[in-house]
mmCIF file of C-alpha atoms in Angstrom:
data_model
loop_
_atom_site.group_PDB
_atom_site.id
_atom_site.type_symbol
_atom_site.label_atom_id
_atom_site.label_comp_id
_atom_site.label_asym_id
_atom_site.label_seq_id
_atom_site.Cartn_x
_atom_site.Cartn_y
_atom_site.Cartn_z
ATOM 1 C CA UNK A 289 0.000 0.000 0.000
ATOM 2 C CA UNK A 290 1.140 3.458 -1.046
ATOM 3 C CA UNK A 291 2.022 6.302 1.642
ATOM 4 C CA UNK A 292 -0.527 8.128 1.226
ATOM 5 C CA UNK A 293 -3.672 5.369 0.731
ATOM 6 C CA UNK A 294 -2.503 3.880 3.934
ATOM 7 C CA UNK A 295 -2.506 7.836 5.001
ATOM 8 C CA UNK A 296 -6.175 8.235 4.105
ATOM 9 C CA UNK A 297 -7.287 4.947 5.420
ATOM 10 C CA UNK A 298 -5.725 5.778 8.685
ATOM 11 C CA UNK A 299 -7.523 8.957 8.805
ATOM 12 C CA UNK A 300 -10.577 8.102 7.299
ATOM 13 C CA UNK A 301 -10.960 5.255 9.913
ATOM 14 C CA UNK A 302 -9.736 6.745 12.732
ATOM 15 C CA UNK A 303 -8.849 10.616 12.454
ATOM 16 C CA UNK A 304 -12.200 11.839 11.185
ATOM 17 C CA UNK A 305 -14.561 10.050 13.919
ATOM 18 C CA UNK A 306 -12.400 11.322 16.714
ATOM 19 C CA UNK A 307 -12.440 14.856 15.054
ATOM 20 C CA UNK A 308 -15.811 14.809 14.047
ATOM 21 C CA UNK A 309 -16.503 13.368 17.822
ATOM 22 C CA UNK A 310 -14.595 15.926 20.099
ATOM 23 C CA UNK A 311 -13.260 18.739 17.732
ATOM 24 C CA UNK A 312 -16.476 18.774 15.935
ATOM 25 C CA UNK A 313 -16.204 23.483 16.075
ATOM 26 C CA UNK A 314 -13.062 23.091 14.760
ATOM 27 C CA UNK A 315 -13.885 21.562 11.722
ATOM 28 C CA UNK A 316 -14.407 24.977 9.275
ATOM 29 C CA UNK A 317 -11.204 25.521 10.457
ATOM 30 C CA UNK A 318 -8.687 22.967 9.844
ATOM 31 C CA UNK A 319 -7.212 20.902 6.900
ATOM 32 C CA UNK A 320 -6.157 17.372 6.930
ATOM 33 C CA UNK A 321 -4.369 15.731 4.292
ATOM 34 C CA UNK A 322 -0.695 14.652 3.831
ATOM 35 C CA UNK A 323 2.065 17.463 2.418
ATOM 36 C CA UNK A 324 5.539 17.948 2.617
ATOM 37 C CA UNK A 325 8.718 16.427 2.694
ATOM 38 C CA UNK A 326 8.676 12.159 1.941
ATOM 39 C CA UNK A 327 8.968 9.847 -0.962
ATOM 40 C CA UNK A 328 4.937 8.826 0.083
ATOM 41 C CA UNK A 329 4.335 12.381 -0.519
ATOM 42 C CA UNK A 330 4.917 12.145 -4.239
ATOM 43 C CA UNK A 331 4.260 8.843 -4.886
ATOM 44 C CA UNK A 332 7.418 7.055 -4.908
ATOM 45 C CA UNK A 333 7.275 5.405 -2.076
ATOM 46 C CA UNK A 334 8.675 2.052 -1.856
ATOM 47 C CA UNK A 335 10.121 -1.291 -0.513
ATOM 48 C CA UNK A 336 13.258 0.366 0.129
ATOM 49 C CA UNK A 337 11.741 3.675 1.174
ATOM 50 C CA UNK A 338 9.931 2.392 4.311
ATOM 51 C CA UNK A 339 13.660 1.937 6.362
ATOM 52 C CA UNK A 340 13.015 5.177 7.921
ATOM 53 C CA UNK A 341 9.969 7.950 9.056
ATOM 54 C CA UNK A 342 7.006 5.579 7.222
ATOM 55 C CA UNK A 343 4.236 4.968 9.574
ATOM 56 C CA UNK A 344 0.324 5.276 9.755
ATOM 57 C CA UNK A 345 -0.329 8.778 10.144
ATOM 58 C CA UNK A 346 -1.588 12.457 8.560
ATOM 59 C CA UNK A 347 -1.607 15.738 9.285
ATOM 60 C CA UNK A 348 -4.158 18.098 11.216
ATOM 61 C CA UNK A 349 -2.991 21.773 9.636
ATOM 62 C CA UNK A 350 -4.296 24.379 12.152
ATOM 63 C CA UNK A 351 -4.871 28.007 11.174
ATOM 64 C CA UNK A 352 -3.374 31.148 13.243
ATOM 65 C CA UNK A 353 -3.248 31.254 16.973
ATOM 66 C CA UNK A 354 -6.043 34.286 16.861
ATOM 67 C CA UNK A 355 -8.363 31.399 15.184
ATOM 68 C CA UNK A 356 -6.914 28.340 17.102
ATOM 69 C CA UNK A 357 -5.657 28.711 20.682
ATOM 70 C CA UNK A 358 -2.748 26.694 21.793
ATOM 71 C CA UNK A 359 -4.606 25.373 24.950
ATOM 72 C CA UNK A 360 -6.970 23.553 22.123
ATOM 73 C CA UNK A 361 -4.148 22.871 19.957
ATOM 74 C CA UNK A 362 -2.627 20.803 22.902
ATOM 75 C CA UNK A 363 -5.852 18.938 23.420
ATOM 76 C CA UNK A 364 -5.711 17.959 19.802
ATOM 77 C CA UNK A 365 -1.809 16.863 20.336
ATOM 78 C CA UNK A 366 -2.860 14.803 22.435
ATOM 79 C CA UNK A 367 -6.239 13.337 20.884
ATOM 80 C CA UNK A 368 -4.020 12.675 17.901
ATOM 81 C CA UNK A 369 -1.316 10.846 19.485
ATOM 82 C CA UNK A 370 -3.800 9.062 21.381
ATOM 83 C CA UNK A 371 -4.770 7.086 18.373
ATOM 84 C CA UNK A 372 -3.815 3.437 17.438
ATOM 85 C CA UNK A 373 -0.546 3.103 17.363
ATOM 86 C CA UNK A 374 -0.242 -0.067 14.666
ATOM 87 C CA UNK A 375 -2.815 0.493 11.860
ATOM 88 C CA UNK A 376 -2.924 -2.407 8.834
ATOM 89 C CA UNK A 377 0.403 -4.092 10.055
ATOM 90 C CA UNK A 378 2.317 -0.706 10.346
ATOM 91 C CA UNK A 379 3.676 0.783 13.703
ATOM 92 C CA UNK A 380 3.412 4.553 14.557
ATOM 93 C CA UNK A 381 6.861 5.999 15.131
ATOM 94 C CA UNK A 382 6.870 7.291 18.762
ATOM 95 C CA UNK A 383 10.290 9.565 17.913
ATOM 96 C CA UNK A 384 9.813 12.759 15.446
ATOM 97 C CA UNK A 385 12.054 12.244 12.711
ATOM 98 C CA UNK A 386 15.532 14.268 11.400
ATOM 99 C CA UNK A 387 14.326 17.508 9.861
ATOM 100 C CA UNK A 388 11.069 17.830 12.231
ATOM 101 C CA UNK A 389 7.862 15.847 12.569
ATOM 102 C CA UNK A 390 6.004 15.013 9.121
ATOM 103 C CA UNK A 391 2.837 14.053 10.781
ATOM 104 C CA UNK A 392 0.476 15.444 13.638
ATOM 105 C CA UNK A 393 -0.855 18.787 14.383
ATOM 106 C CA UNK A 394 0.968 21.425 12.729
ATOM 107 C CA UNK A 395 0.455 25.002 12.000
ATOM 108 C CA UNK A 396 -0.373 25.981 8.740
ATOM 109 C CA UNK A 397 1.596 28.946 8.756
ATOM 110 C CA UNK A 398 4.769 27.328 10.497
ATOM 111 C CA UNK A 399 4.781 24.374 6.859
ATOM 112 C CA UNK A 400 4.307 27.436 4.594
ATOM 113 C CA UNK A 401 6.810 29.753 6.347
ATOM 114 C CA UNK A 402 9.097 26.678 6.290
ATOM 115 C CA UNK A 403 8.567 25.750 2.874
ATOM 116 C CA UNK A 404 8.260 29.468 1.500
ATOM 117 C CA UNK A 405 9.807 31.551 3.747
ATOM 118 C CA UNK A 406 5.856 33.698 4.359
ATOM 119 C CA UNK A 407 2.817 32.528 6.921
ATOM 120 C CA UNK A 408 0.758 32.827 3.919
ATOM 121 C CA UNK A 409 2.468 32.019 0.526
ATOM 122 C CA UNK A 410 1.517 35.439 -0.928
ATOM 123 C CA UNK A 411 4.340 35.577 -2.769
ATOM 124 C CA UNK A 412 6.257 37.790 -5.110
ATOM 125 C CA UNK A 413 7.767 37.412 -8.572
ATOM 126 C CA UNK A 414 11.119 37.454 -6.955
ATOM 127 C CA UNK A 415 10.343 35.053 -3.838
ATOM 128 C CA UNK A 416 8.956 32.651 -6.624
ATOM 129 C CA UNK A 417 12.303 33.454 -8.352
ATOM 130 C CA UNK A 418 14.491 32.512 -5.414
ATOM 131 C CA UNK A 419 12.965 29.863 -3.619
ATOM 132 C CA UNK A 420 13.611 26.112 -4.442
ATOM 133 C CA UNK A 421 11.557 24.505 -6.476
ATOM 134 C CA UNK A 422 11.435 21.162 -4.087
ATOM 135 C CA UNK A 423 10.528 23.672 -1.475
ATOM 136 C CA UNK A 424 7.200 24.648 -3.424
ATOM 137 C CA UNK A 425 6.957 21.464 -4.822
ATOM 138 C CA UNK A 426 6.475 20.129 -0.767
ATOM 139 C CA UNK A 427 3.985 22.826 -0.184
ATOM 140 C CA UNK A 428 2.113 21.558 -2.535
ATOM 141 C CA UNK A 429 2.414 17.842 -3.163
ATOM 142 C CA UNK A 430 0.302 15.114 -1.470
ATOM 143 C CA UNK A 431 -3.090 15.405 -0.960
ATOM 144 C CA UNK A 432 -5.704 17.134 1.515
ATOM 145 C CA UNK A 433 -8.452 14.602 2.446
ATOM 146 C CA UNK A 434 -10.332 17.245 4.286
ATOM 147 C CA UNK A 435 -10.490 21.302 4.303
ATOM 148 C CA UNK A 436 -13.169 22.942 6.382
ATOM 149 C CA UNK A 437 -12.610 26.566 5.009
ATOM 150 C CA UNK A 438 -10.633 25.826 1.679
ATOM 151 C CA UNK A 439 -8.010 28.503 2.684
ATOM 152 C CA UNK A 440 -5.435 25.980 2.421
ATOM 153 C CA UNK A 441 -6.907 24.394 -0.924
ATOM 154 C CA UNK A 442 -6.603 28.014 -1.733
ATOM 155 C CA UNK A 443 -3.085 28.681 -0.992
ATOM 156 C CA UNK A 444 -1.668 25.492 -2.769
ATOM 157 C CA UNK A 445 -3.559 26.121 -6.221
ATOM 158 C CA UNK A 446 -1.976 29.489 -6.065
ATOM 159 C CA UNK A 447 1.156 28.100 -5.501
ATOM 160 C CA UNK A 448 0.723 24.672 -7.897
ATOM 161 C CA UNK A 449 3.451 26.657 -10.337
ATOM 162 C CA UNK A 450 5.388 29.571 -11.541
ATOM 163 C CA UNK A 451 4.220 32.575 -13.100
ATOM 164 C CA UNK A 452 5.105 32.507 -16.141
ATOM 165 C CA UNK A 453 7.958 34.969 -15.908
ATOM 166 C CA UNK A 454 9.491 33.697 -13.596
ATOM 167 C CA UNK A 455 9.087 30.395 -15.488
ATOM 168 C CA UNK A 456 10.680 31.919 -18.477
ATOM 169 C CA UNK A 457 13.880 33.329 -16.446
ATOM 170 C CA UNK A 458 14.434 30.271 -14.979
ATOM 171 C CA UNK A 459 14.270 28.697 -18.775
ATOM 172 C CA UNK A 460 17.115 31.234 -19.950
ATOM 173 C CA UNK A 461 18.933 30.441 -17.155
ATOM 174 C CA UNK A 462 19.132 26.911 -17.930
ATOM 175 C CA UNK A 463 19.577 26.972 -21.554
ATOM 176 C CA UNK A 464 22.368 29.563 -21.093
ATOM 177 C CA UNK A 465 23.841 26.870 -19.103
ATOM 178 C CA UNK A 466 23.040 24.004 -21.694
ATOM 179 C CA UNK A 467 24.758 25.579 -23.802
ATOM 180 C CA UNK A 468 28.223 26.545 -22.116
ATOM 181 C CA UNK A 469 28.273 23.058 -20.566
ATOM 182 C CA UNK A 470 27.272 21.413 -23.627
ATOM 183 C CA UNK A 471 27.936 23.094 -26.588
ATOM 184 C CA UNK A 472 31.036 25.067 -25.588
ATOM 185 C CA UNK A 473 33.120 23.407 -22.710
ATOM 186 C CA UNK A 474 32.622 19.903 -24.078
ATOM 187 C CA UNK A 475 33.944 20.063 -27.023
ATOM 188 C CA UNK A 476 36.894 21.780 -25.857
ATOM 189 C CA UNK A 477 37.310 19.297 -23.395
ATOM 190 C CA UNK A 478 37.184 16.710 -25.825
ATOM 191 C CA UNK A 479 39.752 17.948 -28.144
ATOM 192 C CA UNK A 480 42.025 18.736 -25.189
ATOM 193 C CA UNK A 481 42.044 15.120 -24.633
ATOM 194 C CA UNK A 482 40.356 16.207 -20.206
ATOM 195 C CA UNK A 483 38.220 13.260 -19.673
ATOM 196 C CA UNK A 484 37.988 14.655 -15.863
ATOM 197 C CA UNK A 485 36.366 18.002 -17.708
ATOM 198 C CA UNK A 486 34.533 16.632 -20.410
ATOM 199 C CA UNK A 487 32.407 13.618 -17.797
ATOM 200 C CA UNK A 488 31.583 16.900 -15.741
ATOM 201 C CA UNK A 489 30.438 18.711 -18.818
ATOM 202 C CA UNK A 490 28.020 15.972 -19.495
ATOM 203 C CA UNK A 491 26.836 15.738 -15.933
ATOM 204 C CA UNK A 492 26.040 19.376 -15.612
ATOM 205 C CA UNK A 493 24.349 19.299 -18.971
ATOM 206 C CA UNK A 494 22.337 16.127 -18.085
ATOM 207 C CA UNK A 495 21.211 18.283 -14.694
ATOM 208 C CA UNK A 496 20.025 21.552 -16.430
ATOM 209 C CA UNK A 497 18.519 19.131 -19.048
ATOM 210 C CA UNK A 498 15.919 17.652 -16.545
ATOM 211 C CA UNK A 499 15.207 21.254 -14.878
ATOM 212 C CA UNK A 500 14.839 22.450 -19.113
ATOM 213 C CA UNK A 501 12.350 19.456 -19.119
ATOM 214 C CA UNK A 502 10.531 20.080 -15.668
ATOM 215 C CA UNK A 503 10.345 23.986 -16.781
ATOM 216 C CA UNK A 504 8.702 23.149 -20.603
ATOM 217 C CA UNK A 505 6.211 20.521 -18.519
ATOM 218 C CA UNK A 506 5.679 23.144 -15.835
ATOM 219 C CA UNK A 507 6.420 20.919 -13.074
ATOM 220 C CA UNK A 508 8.003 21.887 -10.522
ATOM 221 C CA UNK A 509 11.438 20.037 -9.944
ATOM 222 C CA UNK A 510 11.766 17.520 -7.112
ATOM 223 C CA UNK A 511 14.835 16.589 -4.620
ATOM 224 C CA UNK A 512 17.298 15.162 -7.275
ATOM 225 C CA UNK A 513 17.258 11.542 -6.331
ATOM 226 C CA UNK A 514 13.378 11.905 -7.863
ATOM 227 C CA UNK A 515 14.102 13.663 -10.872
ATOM 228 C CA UNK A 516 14.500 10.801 -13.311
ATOM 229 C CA UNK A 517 11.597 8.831 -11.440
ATOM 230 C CA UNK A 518 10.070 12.329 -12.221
ATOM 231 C CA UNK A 519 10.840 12.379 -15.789
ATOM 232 C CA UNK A 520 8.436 9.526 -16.546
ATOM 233 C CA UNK A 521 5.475 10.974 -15.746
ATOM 234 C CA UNK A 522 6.120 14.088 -17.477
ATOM 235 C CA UNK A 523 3.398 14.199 -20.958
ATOM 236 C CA UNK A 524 6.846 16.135 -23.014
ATOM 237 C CA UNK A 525 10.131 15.200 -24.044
ATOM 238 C CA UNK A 526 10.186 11.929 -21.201
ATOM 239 C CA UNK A 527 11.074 9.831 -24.078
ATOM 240 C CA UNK A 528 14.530 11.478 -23.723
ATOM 241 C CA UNK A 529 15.446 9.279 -20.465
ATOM 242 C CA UNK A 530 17.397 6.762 -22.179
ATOM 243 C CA UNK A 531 19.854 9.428 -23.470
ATOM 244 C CA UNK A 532 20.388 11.818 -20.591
ATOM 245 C CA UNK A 533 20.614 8.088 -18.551
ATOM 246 C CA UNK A 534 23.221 6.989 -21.071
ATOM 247 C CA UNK A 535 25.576 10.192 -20.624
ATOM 248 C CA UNK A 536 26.021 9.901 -17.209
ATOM 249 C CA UNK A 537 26.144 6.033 -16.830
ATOM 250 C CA UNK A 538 28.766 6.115 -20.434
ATOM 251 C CA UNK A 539 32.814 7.559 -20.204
ATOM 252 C CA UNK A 540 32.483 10.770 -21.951
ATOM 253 C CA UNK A 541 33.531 10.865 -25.602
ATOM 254 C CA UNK A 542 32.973 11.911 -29.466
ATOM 255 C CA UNK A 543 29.650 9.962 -28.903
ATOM 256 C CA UNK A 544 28.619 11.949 -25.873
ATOM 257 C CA UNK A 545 29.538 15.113 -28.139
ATOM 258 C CA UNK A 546 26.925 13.590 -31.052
ATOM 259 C CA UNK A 547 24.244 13.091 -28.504
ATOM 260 C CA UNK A 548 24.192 16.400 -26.574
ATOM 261 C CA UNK A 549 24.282 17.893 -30.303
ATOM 262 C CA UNK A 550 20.879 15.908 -30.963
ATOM 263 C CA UNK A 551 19.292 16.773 -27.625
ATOM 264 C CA UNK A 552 20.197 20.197 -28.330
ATOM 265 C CA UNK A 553 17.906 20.449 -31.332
ATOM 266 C CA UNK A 554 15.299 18.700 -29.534
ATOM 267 C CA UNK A 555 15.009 21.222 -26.929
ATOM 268 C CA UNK A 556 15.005 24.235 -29.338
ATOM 269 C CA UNK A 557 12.666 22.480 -31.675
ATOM 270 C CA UNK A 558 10.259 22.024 -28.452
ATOM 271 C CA UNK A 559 10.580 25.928 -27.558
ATOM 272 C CA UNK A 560 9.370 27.173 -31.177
ATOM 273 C CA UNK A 561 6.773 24.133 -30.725
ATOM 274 C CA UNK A 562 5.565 25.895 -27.296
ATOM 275 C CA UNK A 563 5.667 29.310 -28.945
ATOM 276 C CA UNK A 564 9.035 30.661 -26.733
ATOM 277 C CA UNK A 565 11.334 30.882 -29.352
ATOM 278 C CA UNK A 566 10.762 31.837 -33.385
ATOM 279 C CA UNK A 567 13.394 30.026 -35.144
ATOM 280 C CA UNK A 568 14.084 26.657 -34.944
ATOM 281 C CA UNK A 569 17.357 24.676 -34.426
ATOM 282 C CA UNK A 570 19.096 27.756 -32.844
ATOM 283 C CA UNK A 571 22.044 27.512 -30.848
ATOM 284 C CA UNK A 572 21.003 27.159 -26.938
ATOM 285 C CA UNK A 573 22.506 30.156 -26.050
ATOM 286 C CA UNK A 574 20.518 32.005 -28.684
ATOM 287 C CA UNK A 575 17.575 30.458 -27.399
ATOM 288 C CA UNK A 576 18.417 31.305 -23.888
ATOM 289 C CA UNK A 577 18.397 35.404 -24.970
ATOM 290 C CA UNK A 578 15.207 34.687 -26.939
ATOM 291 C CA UNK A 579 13.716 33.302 -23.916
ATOM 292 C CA UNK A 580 15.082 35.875 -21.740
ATOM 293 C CA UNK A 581 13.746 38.880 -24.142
ATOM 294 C CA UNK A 582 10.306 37.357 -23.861
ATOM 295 C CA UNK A 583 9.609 38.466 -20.329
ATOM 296 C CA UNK A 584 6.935 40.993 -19.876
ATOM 297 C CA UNK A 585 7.736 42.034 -16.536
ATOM 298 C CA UNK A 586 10.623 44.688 -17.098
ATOM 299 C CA UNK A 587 12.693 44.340 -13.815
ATOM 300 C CA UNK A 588 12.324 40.694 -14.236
ATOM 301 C CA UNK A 589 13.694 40.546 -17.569
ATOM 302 C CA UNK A 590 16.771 42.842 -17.025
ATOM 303 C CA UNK A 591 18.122 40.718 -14.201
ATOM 304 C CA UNK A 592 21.113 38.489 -15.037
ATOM 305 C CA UNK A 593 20.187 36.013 -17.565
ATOM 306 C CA UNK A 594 20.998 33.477 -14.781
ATOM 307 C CA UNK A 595 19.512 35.103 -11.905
ATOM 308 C CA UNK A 596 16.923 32.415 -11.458
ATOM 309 C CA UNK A 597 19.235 29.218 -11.568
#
């Protein structure tokens, strides 16, 4: 059973009769669901995944202290970890994990201020700029299985992506970067005979490649050890896998050189496809300008071309 099934289950047969029994005013106020940090939060939880924080459990997001008071967020601590502590052959941890507790009662404010640096993810175009995308991407990942109020519903839809300028400096970013590590420093590595340059040419090109592919699907990009499980999903350009697998599991060399060249093309035949570049088959660091000129907010656009990576 997946994270977050066994996560609703849990909740469904045990959080939402106790809340519904002893909490019942508090119910247009609170969210419960599962968000944040964890493979079960995304889906790609597995076998090997469950060594470590996986347990029956959810979280009860509270809103401000004005709406909530801490004396009855204590009596909800404690109705919560009052409740089963082995649900469908899994154990409740009693410890809170490294990095902070991912289940129980937790402020709403406290997950967004951790996760976006504001109590209510009003963001600007610059915090969207700045901020990790795995830190958005755990604001808004899992699932809620309950929202009295829909503020927190609220929040996460406006937070599900970019804006689209800021989605468009982070492309020029990365394609400026495609391009020096691919289709300038390689080469020259190459023909200097620096294996030790050339294999961290391809690796850095293989990196921005995936964030080039998360940006053109508009999904946010996850905690690098998910990024190719990532890829998979993703509706455009996912049948590139093989080759961006293949330069960093393959000794760089001439054929390494051949490849980038061809995924090269692909990418700037998919930004005149998506309408963010006019010609076709440019060089990425041409593309990278075009991209860069296309931004309609002013201050945005005259940052550094790599402000955003």
């Amino acid at each position: 059973m997946k994270g977050l099934e066994l996560s609703k289950a849990f909740y469904n047969e045990y959080g939402k009769p106790m809340l519904e029994k002893d909490f019942s005013d508090l119910l247009p106020h609170i969210a419960v669901g599962l968000v944040g940090a964890g493979s079960e939060c995304l889906g790609f939880d597995d076998e090997a995944s469950r060594d470590h924080d996986f347990e029956a459990g959810f979280c009860v997001f509270l809103p401000d202290e004005l709406t909530l008071d801490r004396q009855t967020a204590f009596r909800l601590e404690r109705a919560y970890a009052a409740l089963p502590k082995e649900f469908m052959g899994y154990q409740r941890s009693r410890l809170a994990p490294t990095g902070g507790a991912r289940h129980g009662v937790i402020r709403r404010a406290d997950l967004l201020m951790e996760k976006t640096g504001t109590t209510d993810g009003d963001l600007s175009l610059r915090d969207f700029l700045y901020l990790p995308e795995q830190a958005l991407l755990e604001a808004t990942n899992g699932a809620l299985f309950y929202d009295g109020d829909g503020a927190f519903t609220e929040i996460r839809t406006r937070l599900s992506y970019l804006p689209e300028d800021v989605r468009r400096k982070k492309l020029a970013g990365v394609l400026l970067l495609l391009g020096q590590t691919g289709e300038y420093n390689l080469p020259r590595s190459l023909a200097r005979q620096d294996t030790a340059a050339a294999q961290l040419c391809t690796i850095e090109f293989v990196k921005n490649a995936l964030h080039f592919i998360f940006l053109l699907n508009k999904k946010y990009l996850p905690f690098y050890k998910w990024q190719f499980r990532a890829l998979e999903a993703l509706p455009k350009l996912s049948h590139l896998s093989p080759s961006l697998l293949s330069l960093i599991c393959t000794p760089a060399s001439e054929n390494t050189r051949e490849t980038v060249k061809n995924l090269a093309e692909v990418f700037a035949d998919a930004l005149a496809e998506e309408g963010l570049i006019a010609k076709k088959r440019a060089s990425l660091e041409e593309c990278a300008y075009a991209v860069n000129g296309g931004i309609s907010d002013h201050t945005l656009r005259n940052l550094h071309i790599l402000a955003g990576v």
